Tab-separated table of C-alpha atoms and ligand atoms in Angstrom:
chain	number	residue	atom	x	y	z
K	57	MET	CA	133.273	2.807	38.061
K	58	ASN	CA	134.667	3.782	41.439
K	59	ASN	CA	132.824	1.427	43.749
K	60	ARG	CA	135.048	2.214	46.743
K	61	LYS	CA	133.518	5.638	47.080
K	62	ILE	CA	131.949	6.276	50.468
K	63	ASN	CA	128.708	8.175	50.498
K	64	PHE	CA	129.404	10.741	53.225
K	65	ASP	CA	125.876	12.096	52.969
K	66	THR	CA	124.542	9.027	54.741
K	67	LEU	CA	127.030	9.389	57.641
K	68	PRO	CA	126.331	11.685	60.597
K	69	SER	CA	128.338	14.913	60.667
K	70	PHE	CA	131.364	14.026	62.781
K	71	GLU	CA	131.784	17.011	65.083
K	72	GLY	CA	128.095	17.262	65.765
K	73	GLU	CA	127.742	13.660	66.814
K	74	ILE	CA	130.606	13.536	69.319
K	75	ASP	CA	129.241	13.525	72.847
K	76	PRO	CA	131.317	16.081	74.808
K	77	THR	CA	131.093	13.810	77.855
K	78	GLN	CA	132.501	10.797	75.987
K	79	ARG	CA	136.099	11.230	77.096
K	80	ALA	CA	137.068	14.019	79.513
K	81	TRP	CA	135.324	17.304	80.169
K	82	ILE	CA	134.724	20.194	82.550
K	83	GLU	CA	131.260	20.790	83.967
K	84	VAL	CA	130.558	24.366	84.960
K	85	SER	CA	127.829	25.290	87.385
K	86	GLY	CA	126.531	28.699	86.381
K	87	LYS	CA	124.363	28.711	89.491
K	88	ALA	CA	127.447	28.364	91.712
K	89	ILE	CA	129.031	31.408	90.040
K	90	GLU	CA	125.839	33.403	90.410
K	91	SER	CA	125.385	32.487	94.055
K	92	ASN	CA	129.060	33.118	94.905
K	93	VAL	CA	128.824	36.591	93.395
K	94	ARG	CA	125.603	37.304	95.262
K	95	GLN	CA	127.136	36.143	98.521
K	96	LEU	CA	130.388	38.039	98.057
K	97	ARG	CA	128.475	41.186	97.170
K	98	SER	CA	126.539	40.959	100.430
K	99	LYS	CA	129.859	41.393	102.275
K	100	LEU	CA	130.773	44.594	100.468
K	101	LYS	CA	130.725	48.133	101.741
K	102	ASN	CA	127.584	50.053	100.749
K	103	ASN	CA	127.531	51.114	97.102
K	104	CYS	CA	130.682	49.156	96.369
K	105	GLU	CA	130.621	47.644	92.875
K	106	PHE	CA	131.714	44.129	91.949
K	107	MET	CA	133.989	43.601	88.954
K	108	ALA	CA	133.977	39.939	87.943
K	109	VAL	CA	137.447	39.014	86.707
K	110	VAL	CA	136.938	36.643	83.767
K	111	LYS	CA	140.398	36.663	82.204
K	112	ALA	CA	141.940	33.441	80.824
K	113	ASP	CA	138.518	32.254	79.607
K	114	GLY	CA	136.956	32.814	83.013
K	115	TYR	CA	139.777	31.012	84.857
K	116	GLY	CA	139.223	28.060	82.520
K	117	HIS	CA	135.465	27.860	83.214
K	118	ASP	CA	134.235	29.464	79.941
K	119	ALA	CA	134.164	33.242	79.998
K	120	LYS	CA	130.727	33.473	78.392
K	121	VAL	CA	128.983	31.362	81.025
K	122	VAL	CA	130.875	32.999	83.869
K	123	SER	CA	130.252	36.555	82.650
K	124	GLU	CA	126.549	36.035	82.128
K	125	LYS	CA	126.052	34.362	85.508
K	126	ALA	CA	128.244	36.864	87.340
K	127	ILE	CA	126.184	39.719	85.898
K	128	LYS	CA	123.034	37.894	86.966
K	129	GLY	CA	124.492	37.672	90.468
K	130	GLY	CA	125.081	41.414	90.526
K	131	ALA	CA	128.500	42.036	88.988
K	132	SER	CA	128.402	45.423	87.263
K	133	GLN	CA	131.747	45.318	85.462
K	134	LEU	CA	134.038	42.695	83.933
K	135	GLY	CA	137.820	42.430	83.910
K	136	VAL	CA	139.840	40.692	81.185
K	137	ALA	CA	143.576	40.422	80.552
K	138	THR	CA	143.734	40.919	76.800
K	139	LEU	CA	142.061	42.783	73.966
K	140	LYS	CA	140.957	39.538	72.384
K	141	GLU	CA	139.259	38.381	75.579
K	142	GLY	CA	137.353	41.658	75.733
K	143	ILE	CA	136.317	41.554	72.071
K	144	LYS	CA	135.067	37.999	72.546
K	145	LEU	CA	132.782	39.108	75.380
K	146	ARG	CA	131.398	41.917	73.217
K	147	SER	CA	130.710	39.363	70.451
K	148	PHE	CA	128.486	37.497	72.922
K	149	GLY	CA	126.407	40.635	73.290
K	150	ILE	CA	127.657	41.508	76.763
K	151	ASN	CA	127.150	45.240	77.370
K	152	ALA	CA	128.719	45.695	80.826
K	153	PRO	CA	131.790	47.924	81.152
K	154	ILE	CA	134.916	45.851	80.476
K	155	LEU	CA	138.371	46.754	81.766
K	156	VAL	CA	141.473	45.333	80.073
K	157	LEU	CA	143.853	44.642	82.961
K	158	GLY	CA	146.931	44.037	80.803
K	159	ASN	CA	148.924	46.840	79.209
K	160	LEU	CA	148.120	48.067	75.684
K	161	TYR	CA	150.986	50.178	74.426
K	162	THR	CA	150.498	50.554	70.678
K	163	LYS	CA	148.235	53.053	68.927
K	164	LYS	CA	146.690	50.218	66.985
K	165	ASP	CA	145.742	48.189	70.051
K	166	LEU	CA	144.380	51.249	71.819
K	167	LEU	CA	142.288	52.069	68.751
K	168	ILE	CA	140.887	48.525	68.648
K	169	CYS	CA	140.185	48.830	72.367
K	170	PHE	CA	138.253	52.061	71.789
K	171	ARG	CA	136.277	50.662	68.846
K	172	ASN	CA	135.129	47.703	70.909
K	173	ASP	CA	134.083	49.877	73.820
K	174	LEU	CA	136.706	48.366	76.136
K	175	MET	CA	138.550	50.388	78.760
K	176	PRO	CA	142.346	50.145	78.803
K	177	THR	CA	144.551	50.245	81.889
K	178	ILE	CA	146.842	53.226	81.515
K	179	SER	CA	150.245	53.520	83.189
K	180	THR	CA	151.963	56.372	81.318
K	181	PHE	CA	151.178	59.879	80.145
K	182	ARG	CA	152.212	58.841	76.626
K	183	GLU	CA	149.359	56.313	76.517
K	184	CYS	CA	146.983	59.023	77.771
K	185	LEU	CA	147.979	61.210	74.855
K	186	ILE	CA	147.380	58.388	72.373
K	187	CYS	CA	143.932	57.790	73.890
K	188	ASN	CA	143.176	61.501	73.809
K	189	ASN	CA	144.056	61.639	70.098
K	190	ILE	CA	141.861	58.639	69.364
K	191	GLY	CA	139.009	60.279	71.272
K	192	LYS	CA	139.529	63.564	69.438
K	193	SER	CA	139.504	61.973	65.969
K	194	ASN	CA	136.154	60.424	66.837
K	195	ASN	CA	134.678	63.444	68.598
K	196	LEU	CA	134.227	61.315	71.699
K	197	LYS	CA	135.839	60.721	75.050
K	198	PHE	CA	137.947	57.586	75.416
K	199	SER	CA	137.030	55.895	78.739
K	200	LEU	CA	139.936	54.397	80.637
K	201	HIS	CA	141.288	53.485	84.066
K	202	LEU	CA	144.563	54.857	85.439
K	203	LYS	CA	146.756	52.526	87.441
K	204	VAL	CA	149.283	53.448	90.118
K	205	ASP	CA	151.961	51.183	91.477
K	206	THR	CA	151.862	50.998	95.269
K	207	GLY	CA	154.090	47.968	95.744
K	208	MET	CA	153.494	45.335	93.083
K	209	SER	CA	156.134	46.763	90.712
K	210	ARG	CA	154.171	45.562	87.701
K	211	LEU	CA	151.955	48.086	85.870
K	212	GLY	CA	151.063	51.597	86.961
K	213	PHE	CA	152.362	55.132	87.303
K	214	GLU	CA	155.021	55.716	89.939
K	215	CYS	CA	153.225	56.891	93.058
K	216	ASP	CA	155.384	59.973	93.554
K	217	GLN	CA	154.912	61.115	89.952
K	218	PHE	CA	151.210	60.447	89.752
K	219	VAL	CA	149.994	63.642	91.439
K	220	GLN	CA	151.636	65.831	88.838
K	221	GLN	CA	150.754	63.524	85.953
K	222	PHE	CA	147.140	63.469	87.044
K	223	ASN	CA	146.963	67.259	86.751
K	224	ASN	CA	148.189	66.995	83.174
K	225	ILE	CA	145.789	64.183	82.422
K	226	LYS	CA	142.846	66.218	83.713
K	227	SER	CA	143.486	68.801	81.029
K	228	LEU	CA	143.041	66.260	78.238
K	229	GLU	CA	139.558	66.791	76.895
K	230	ASN	CA	138.977	63.604	74.956
K	231	ILE	CA	139.572	61.057	77.665
K	232	ALA	CA	137.217	60.134	80.492
K	233	VAL	CA	138.968	58.708	83.557
K	234	LYS	CA	136.496	56.082	84.787
K	235	GLY	CA	138.715	54.576	87.427
K	236	ILE	CA	141.935	54.856	89.403
K	237	TYR	CA	143.346	51.656	90.752
K	238	SER	CA	146.224	49.740	92.205
K	239	HIS	CA	146.962	46.064	92.844
K	240	LEU	CA	147.980	44.218	96.016
K	241	ALA	CA	151.050	41.977	95.965
K	242	CYS	CA	150.713	40.019	99.216
K	243	ALA	CA	147.032	40.125	100.198
K	244	ASP	CA	146.834	36.320	100.481
K	245	GLU	CA	149.555	36.120	103.134
K	246	LYS	CA	148.928	35.368	106.759
K	247	ASN	CA	150.275	38.705	107.976
K	248	ALA	CA	148.043	40.778	105.666
K	249	LEU	CA	145.805	41.778	108.580
K	250	ASN	CA	148.780	42.934	110.626
K	251	PRO	CA	148.734	46.760	110.708
K	252	LYS	CA	152.385	46.960	109.638
K	253	SER	CA	152.155	44.423	106.778
K	254	SER	CA	153.122	45.403	103.237
K	255	THR	CA	149.464	44.974	102.273
K	256	GLN	CA	148.310	47.568	104.815
K	257	LEU	CA	151.150	49.849	103.719
K	258	GLN	CA	150.045	49.529	100.091
K	259	LYS	CA	146.516	50.511	101.084
K	260	GLU	CA	147.755	53.517	103.084
K	261	LYS	CA	149.974	54.652	100.237
K	262	PHE	CA	146.990	54.460	97.889
K	263	GLN	CA	144.754	56.368	100.330
K	264	GLU	CA	147.329	59.128	100.801
K	265	LEU	CA	147.664	59.543	97.076
K	266	LEU	CA	143.902	59.780	96.631
K	267	LYS	CA	143.766	62.453	99.316
K	268	ILE	CA	146.329	64.602	97.522
K	269	ILE	CA	144.911	64.384	94.014
K	270	ASP	CA	141.876	66.461	93.419
K	271	ILE	CA	139.159	64.077	92.252
K	272	ASP	CA	136.006	65.597	90.899
K	273	ASN	CA	133.194	63.594	92.540
K	274	THR	CA	130.756	64.493	89.801
K	275	GLN	CA	132.800	62.465	87.325
K	276	ASN	CA	132.077	59.206	89.095
K	277	ILE	CA	135.643	57.886	89.053
K	278	LYS	CA	135.751	54.378	90.539
K	279	ILE	CA	138.559	53.808	93.015
K	280	HIS	CA	139.590	50.154	93.373
K	281	LEU	CA	142.334	48.097	94.974
K	282	ALA	CA	141.217	44.668	96.181
K	283	ASN	CA	141.404	41.273	94.501
K	284	SER	CA	139.705	38.267	96.177
K	285	ALA	CA	142.277	38.073	98.965
K	286	GLY	CA	142.147	41.840	99.508
K	287	MET	CA	138.370	41.846	99.688
K	288	VAL	CA	138.244	39.569	102.738
K	289	LEU	CA	140.645	41.846	104.653
K	290	GLY	CA	137.851	44.295	105.418
K	291	LYS	CA	135.698	47.104	104.147
K	292	ASP	CA	138.561	49.624	104.237
K	293	PHE	CA	139.932	47.684	101.250
K	294	HIS	CA	136.722	47.941	99.227
K	295	PHE	CA	136.697	51.596	98.067
K	296	ASP	CA	134.224	51.970	95.132
K	297	MET	CA	134.771	48.549	93.554
K	298	VAL	CA	136.480	45.194	94.118
K	299	ARG	CA	138.012	43.046	91.370
K	300	VAL	CA	137.208	39.468	92.227
K	301	GLY	CA	138.391	36.335	90.469
K	302	LEU	CA	139.226	33.232	92.475
K	303	SER	CA	136.587	33.493	95.195
K	304	MET	CA	133.829	33.996	92.617
K	305	TYR	CA	134.801	30.573	91.201
K	306	GLY	CA	134.341	29.095	94.666
K	307	TYR	CA	137.777	28.949	96.281
K	308	ASP	CA	139.184	30.692	99.322
K	309	PRO	CA	141.967	32.929	98.079
K	310	SER	CA	144.027	33.110	101.226
K	311	VAL	CA	144.749	31.852	104.686
K	312	ASN	CA	142.669	34.723	106.059
K	313	ILE	CA	139.496	32.756	105.498
K	314	ASN	CA	136.274	34.481	106.282
K	315	GLU	CA	134.225	31.929	108.258
K	316	ASN	CA	131.039	33.539	107.050
K	317	LEU	CA	131.761	32.704	103.438
K	318	PHE	CA	130.348	29.492	102.017
K	319	LEU	CA	131.675	29.493	98.492
K	320	LYS	CA	130.612	26.809	96.039
K	321	PRO	CA	133.202	25.497	93.600
K	322	ALA	CA	131.782	25.945	90.099
K	323	LEU	CA	134.057	23.514	88.302
K	324	PHE	CA	133.817	19.722	88.077
K	325	LEU	CA	136.542	17.920	86.139
K	326	LYS	CA	135.458	14.496	84.932
K	327	ALA	CA	136.805	11.696	82.748
K	328	LYS	CA	135.620	8.333	81.505
K	329	VAL	CA	137.154	4.955	82.195
K	330	THR	CA	137.966	3.514	78.762
K	331	PHE	CA	139.635	0.256	79.807
K	332	VAL	CA	139.949	-1.962	82.868
K	333	ARG	CA	142.698	-4.550	83.459
K	334	THR	CA	144.013	-6.616	86.337
K	335	ILE	CA	147.755	-7.000	86.934
K	336	GLU	CA	149.582	-9.425	89.201
K	337	LYS	CA	151.717	-8.370	92.166
K	338	GLY	CA	155.115	-6.888	91.230
K	339	ILE	CA	154.090	-5.413	87.859
K	340	GLY	CA	155.197	-1.926	86.760
K	341	VAL	CA	152.671	0.672	85.613
K	342	SER	CA	153.092	3.500	83.068
K	343	TYR	CA	156.237	5.242	81.748
K	344	GLY	CA	159.286	4.519	83.854
K	345	ASN	CA	157.336	1.837	85.731
K	346	LYS	CA	157.497	4.197	88.719
K	347	PHE	CA	154.594	2.402	90.336
K	348	VAL	CA	154.919	-1.320	90.969
K	349	SER	CA	151.896	-3.203	92.281
K	350	ASP	CA	152.283	-4.658	95.780
K	351	ARG	CA	149.242	-6.883	95.335
K	352	LYS	CA	147.058	-8.202	92.570
K	353	THR	CA	145.696	-4.880	91.314
K	354	LYS	CA	142.732	-3.772	89.248
K	355	LEU	CA	143.511	-0.736	87.132
K	356	ALA	CA	141.190	1.684	85.381
K	357	VAL	CA	142.608	3.520	82.382
K	358	LEU	CA	141.192	7.021	82.432
K	359	SER	CA	140.976	9.137	79.297
K	360	ILE	CA	142.662	12.303	80.513
K	361	GLY	CA	146.308	13.340	80.705
K	362	TYR	CA	148.768	16.185	80.753
K	363	ALA	CA	147.762	17.309	77.249
K	364	ASP	CA	144.423	18.174	78.834
K	365	GLY	CA	146.214	20.300	81.420
K	366	ILE	CA	146.654	17.838	84.268
K	367	ILE	CA	150.077	18.740	85.604
K	368	ARG	CA	152.342	15.702	85.223
K	369	ASN	CA	154.040	16.500	88.489
K	370	LEU	CA	150.815	15.331	90.164
K	371	SER	CA	151.562	11.725	89.078
K	372	GLY	CA	150.886	9.354	91.939
K	373	LYS	CA	149.846	12.183	94.262
K	374	ILE	CA	146.138	12.590	93.517
K	375	SER	CA	142.970	10.622	94.113
K	376	LEU	CA	139.757	10.450	92.126
K	377	ILE	CA	136.187	10.139	93.287
K	378	HIS	CA	133.685	7.548	92.135
K	379	ASN	CA	130.412	6.910	93.909
K	380	LYS	CA	131.560	8.894	96.964
K	381	ARG	CA	134.772	6.864	97.331
K	382	LEU	CA	138.382	7.863	96.707
K	383	TYR	CA	140.759	5.917	94.437
K	384	PRO	CA	144.494	6.644	94.066
K	385	GLN	CA	145.974	7.548	90.700
K	386	VAL	CA	149.086	5.422	90.106
K	387	GLY	CA	152.126	5.640	87.828
K	388	SER	CA	153.151	8.552	85.626
K	389	ILE	CA	150.354	10.628	84.138
K	390	THR	CA	150.746	10.267	80.368
K	391	MET	CA	149.871	12.728	77.634
K	392	ASP	CA	146.306	11.558	77.160
K	393	GLN	CA	145.635	8.920	79.811
K	394	MET	CA	146.311	7.943	83.392
K	395	MET	CA	145.858	4.843	85.507
K	396	VAL	CA	143.844	4.538	88.696
K	397	ASP	CA	143.980	1.762	91.286
K	398	ILE	CA	140.393	0.512	91.574
K	399	THR	CA	141.162	-2.789	93.276
K	400	ASP	CA	138.772	-1.961	96.116
K	401	SER	CA	135.876	-1.187	93.816
K	402	ASN	CA	133.184	-3.429	92.424
K	403	ASP	CA	131.210	-0.786	90.579
K	404	ILE	CA	133.725	0.789	88.194
K	405	GLU	CA	133.716	-0.444	84.617
K	406	VAL	CA	134.438	0.748	81.105
K	407	GLY	CA	132.254	3.808	80.577
K	408	SER	CA	132.184	4.795	84.268
K	409	THR	CA	132.770	8.465	85.042
K	410	MET	CA	135.403	9.477	87.599
K	411	LEU	CA	135.654	12.874	89.233
K	412	LEU	CA	139.083	14.542	89.402
K	413	LEU	CA	138.021	17.926	90.821
K	414	GLY	CA	134.773	18.788	92.549
K	415	SER	CA	132.687	17.190	95.247
K	416	GLU	CA	130.371	14.242	95.606
K	417	GLY	CA	128.748	13.439	98.942
K	418	ASP	CA	131.267	14.178	101.681
K	419	LYS	CA	134.229	13.758	99.311
K	420	SER	CA	135.721	16.824	97.740
K	421	ILE	CA	138.907	17.629	95.817
K	422	SER	CA	139.792	21.211	94.991
K	423	PRO	CA	142.451	22.922	92.878
K	424	ILE	CA	143.896	24.121	96.191
K	425	ASP	CA	144.601	20.470	97.121
K	426	TRP	CA	146.318	19.896	93.781
K	427	ALA	CA	148.297	23.121	94.069
K	428	ASP	CA	149.610	22.087	97.487
K	429	LYS	CA	150.827	18.791	96.020
K	430	CYS	CA	152.729	20.233	93.068
K	431	ASN	CA	154.049	23.530	94.401
K	432	SER	CA	151.573	25.568	92.404
K	433	ILE	CA	148.643	27.851	93.157
K	434	PRO	CA	144.940	27.257	92.459
K	435	TRP	CA	144.914	30.060	89.875
K	436	GLU	CA	147.535	28.222	87.800
K	437	ILE	CA	145.764	24.860	88.137
K	438	LEU	CA	142.484	26.359	86.866
K	439	CYS	CA	143.938	28.062	83.828
K	440	SER	CA	146.060	25.060	82.834
K	441	PHE	CA	143.095	23.200	81.391
K	442	LYS	CA	143.296	23.008	77.622
K	443	ASN	CA	140.629	23.529	75.031
K	444	ARG	CA	140.666	19.801	74.345
K	445	LEU	CA	138.417	19.546	77.401
K	446	PRO	CA	134.909	20.593	76.370
K	447	ARG	CA	133.204	22.930	78.847
K	448	VAL	CA	129.682	21.807	79.602
K	449	GLN	CA	127.329	24.123	81.463
K	450	VAL	CA	125.212	22.063	83.849
K	451	ASP	CA	122.948	24.726	85.352
A	164	PLP	C1	143.623	38.643	88.072
A	164	PLP	C2	143.440	39.960	88.703
A	164	PLP	C3	142.488	40.136	89.724
A	164	PLP	C4	141.696	38.992	90.333
A	164	PLP	O1	142.508	38.276	91.217
A	164	PLP	P1	141.934	37.119	92.160
A	164	PLP	O2	143.053	36.880	93.106
A	164	PLP	O3	141.678	35.936	91.311
A	164	PLP	O4	140.721	37.639	92.820
A	164	PLP	C5	142.303	41.413	90.203
A	164	PLP	N1	143.014	42.458	89.711
A	164	PLP	C6	143.943	42.319	88.759
A	164	PLP	C7	144.691	43.501	88.285
A	164	PLP	C8	144.204	41.059	88.233
A	164	PLP	O5	145.129	40.927	87.286
C-alpha cells in the first residue's frame, strides 16, 4: 500500500487560506476616491460632466473599486485605454458610458467594441466607415467619440482636415457622434496659465475648430479637452466634460496647484518585516554591497522588491514609515526583498508592517516624491505595481 500518500482533503485550500496582507500589498481607500471625485466635481463649470479615467487597472488601484466609487462620487462616464479594460468593467456590471481612449483600427476590434457597448476613439474617416457598416448590419447606431489633434501629435484627425471630414461623417446614418475631443500635451507645465503658452494655443485651436463645424445641439455631443492638469487651469478648459485620472487618485497633477483642493491619496503600499538582523560596523548590505554600515546597525528585511514594481533605481533613496517615524531603505532593492535601517527603533519586529507609500500621522510619502527621486512621473510609479501585490479595499 502507498502509505506516503497525503490526504489533501484534510488540508486547507491553499489560495483561499493565504492572507493577502501576509507579505506585501496595496490598500485602496474607496472613500478617498469618492470624496476626491465629489470635490473635483464641485470645481467644475455648471453642467460639466466628469469622466473618471480608470485605465491601467485604475492607475494600479483596482479598476473595479475605483470605477464604482468614482460613479458614487458623481462620475458619469469612464475612460479606459484598451478594449479588454472596457470589457472587464462591463463584466462587473458597470453600465456607465465607457470611452476607449486608445486607437482601435481593425474591423474585428471595432466590432467587439460595439458588442460590449464601448465607445471607440476615432481618428480617421476609414474607421468611421467601418463603424457605420457595423451599425448598419445591426440596424443600430454605433456610438463613438471623434478626436482631433491640436498639438499632442498622437491620435486624432488633423485639425485643418477635420471640418471637411466632419461634414462627411455627419452623412453617415449608422454612427452616433457622442463626443469630440482633443488632448493637452503640456498642461502640467508652469507656463500653462500664460496666455501665449502652447496649452492655451491648443485650447484656442480647439475652440476655433468647434466654431467652424456645425454641431447640432440636439444631438448632445460632449466636447472635452482637459485631463487633471488641464482641469485646474480654469473653467474655460472644462467644456462639456473633463477626463480626470491622477487627481482623482489624490495627487496634484501639476505645479499649478489649486490651493482650494484637498485631495486624499487613495493608495497605501505596505509590506511586512520577515526578518531582523544586527550587523557590525563596516559590513556591506545587499547586491554589490553598495551600502556599508557606519555603525552597528539593525536591519529589517522587508518582503517587497522590484518584482512587485518598486523601481530599483530608488535603492537607497527612499524611506519607510512605521509608527509615525521614518526609516531609510539601504542597499540595492532586490527582486523580492529590501533592507531597511531600523537601528533607531525599538518597536519593529518580525511581522511588523511598514508603509512605503501613504500617510500616517504627520508623515507622508507620495508617488510624486518617488518620481522626483528616480526621474519618473507619478503616473508611471502608480502603474508599475504588479499583480503580485494583492489590492485590498479598506473602505
Ligand atoms: C490618461 C488620459 C487622461 C487622464 O490623464 P490624467 O493626467 O491622469 O488626468 C485623460 N485623457 C486621455 C486621452 C488620457 O489618455
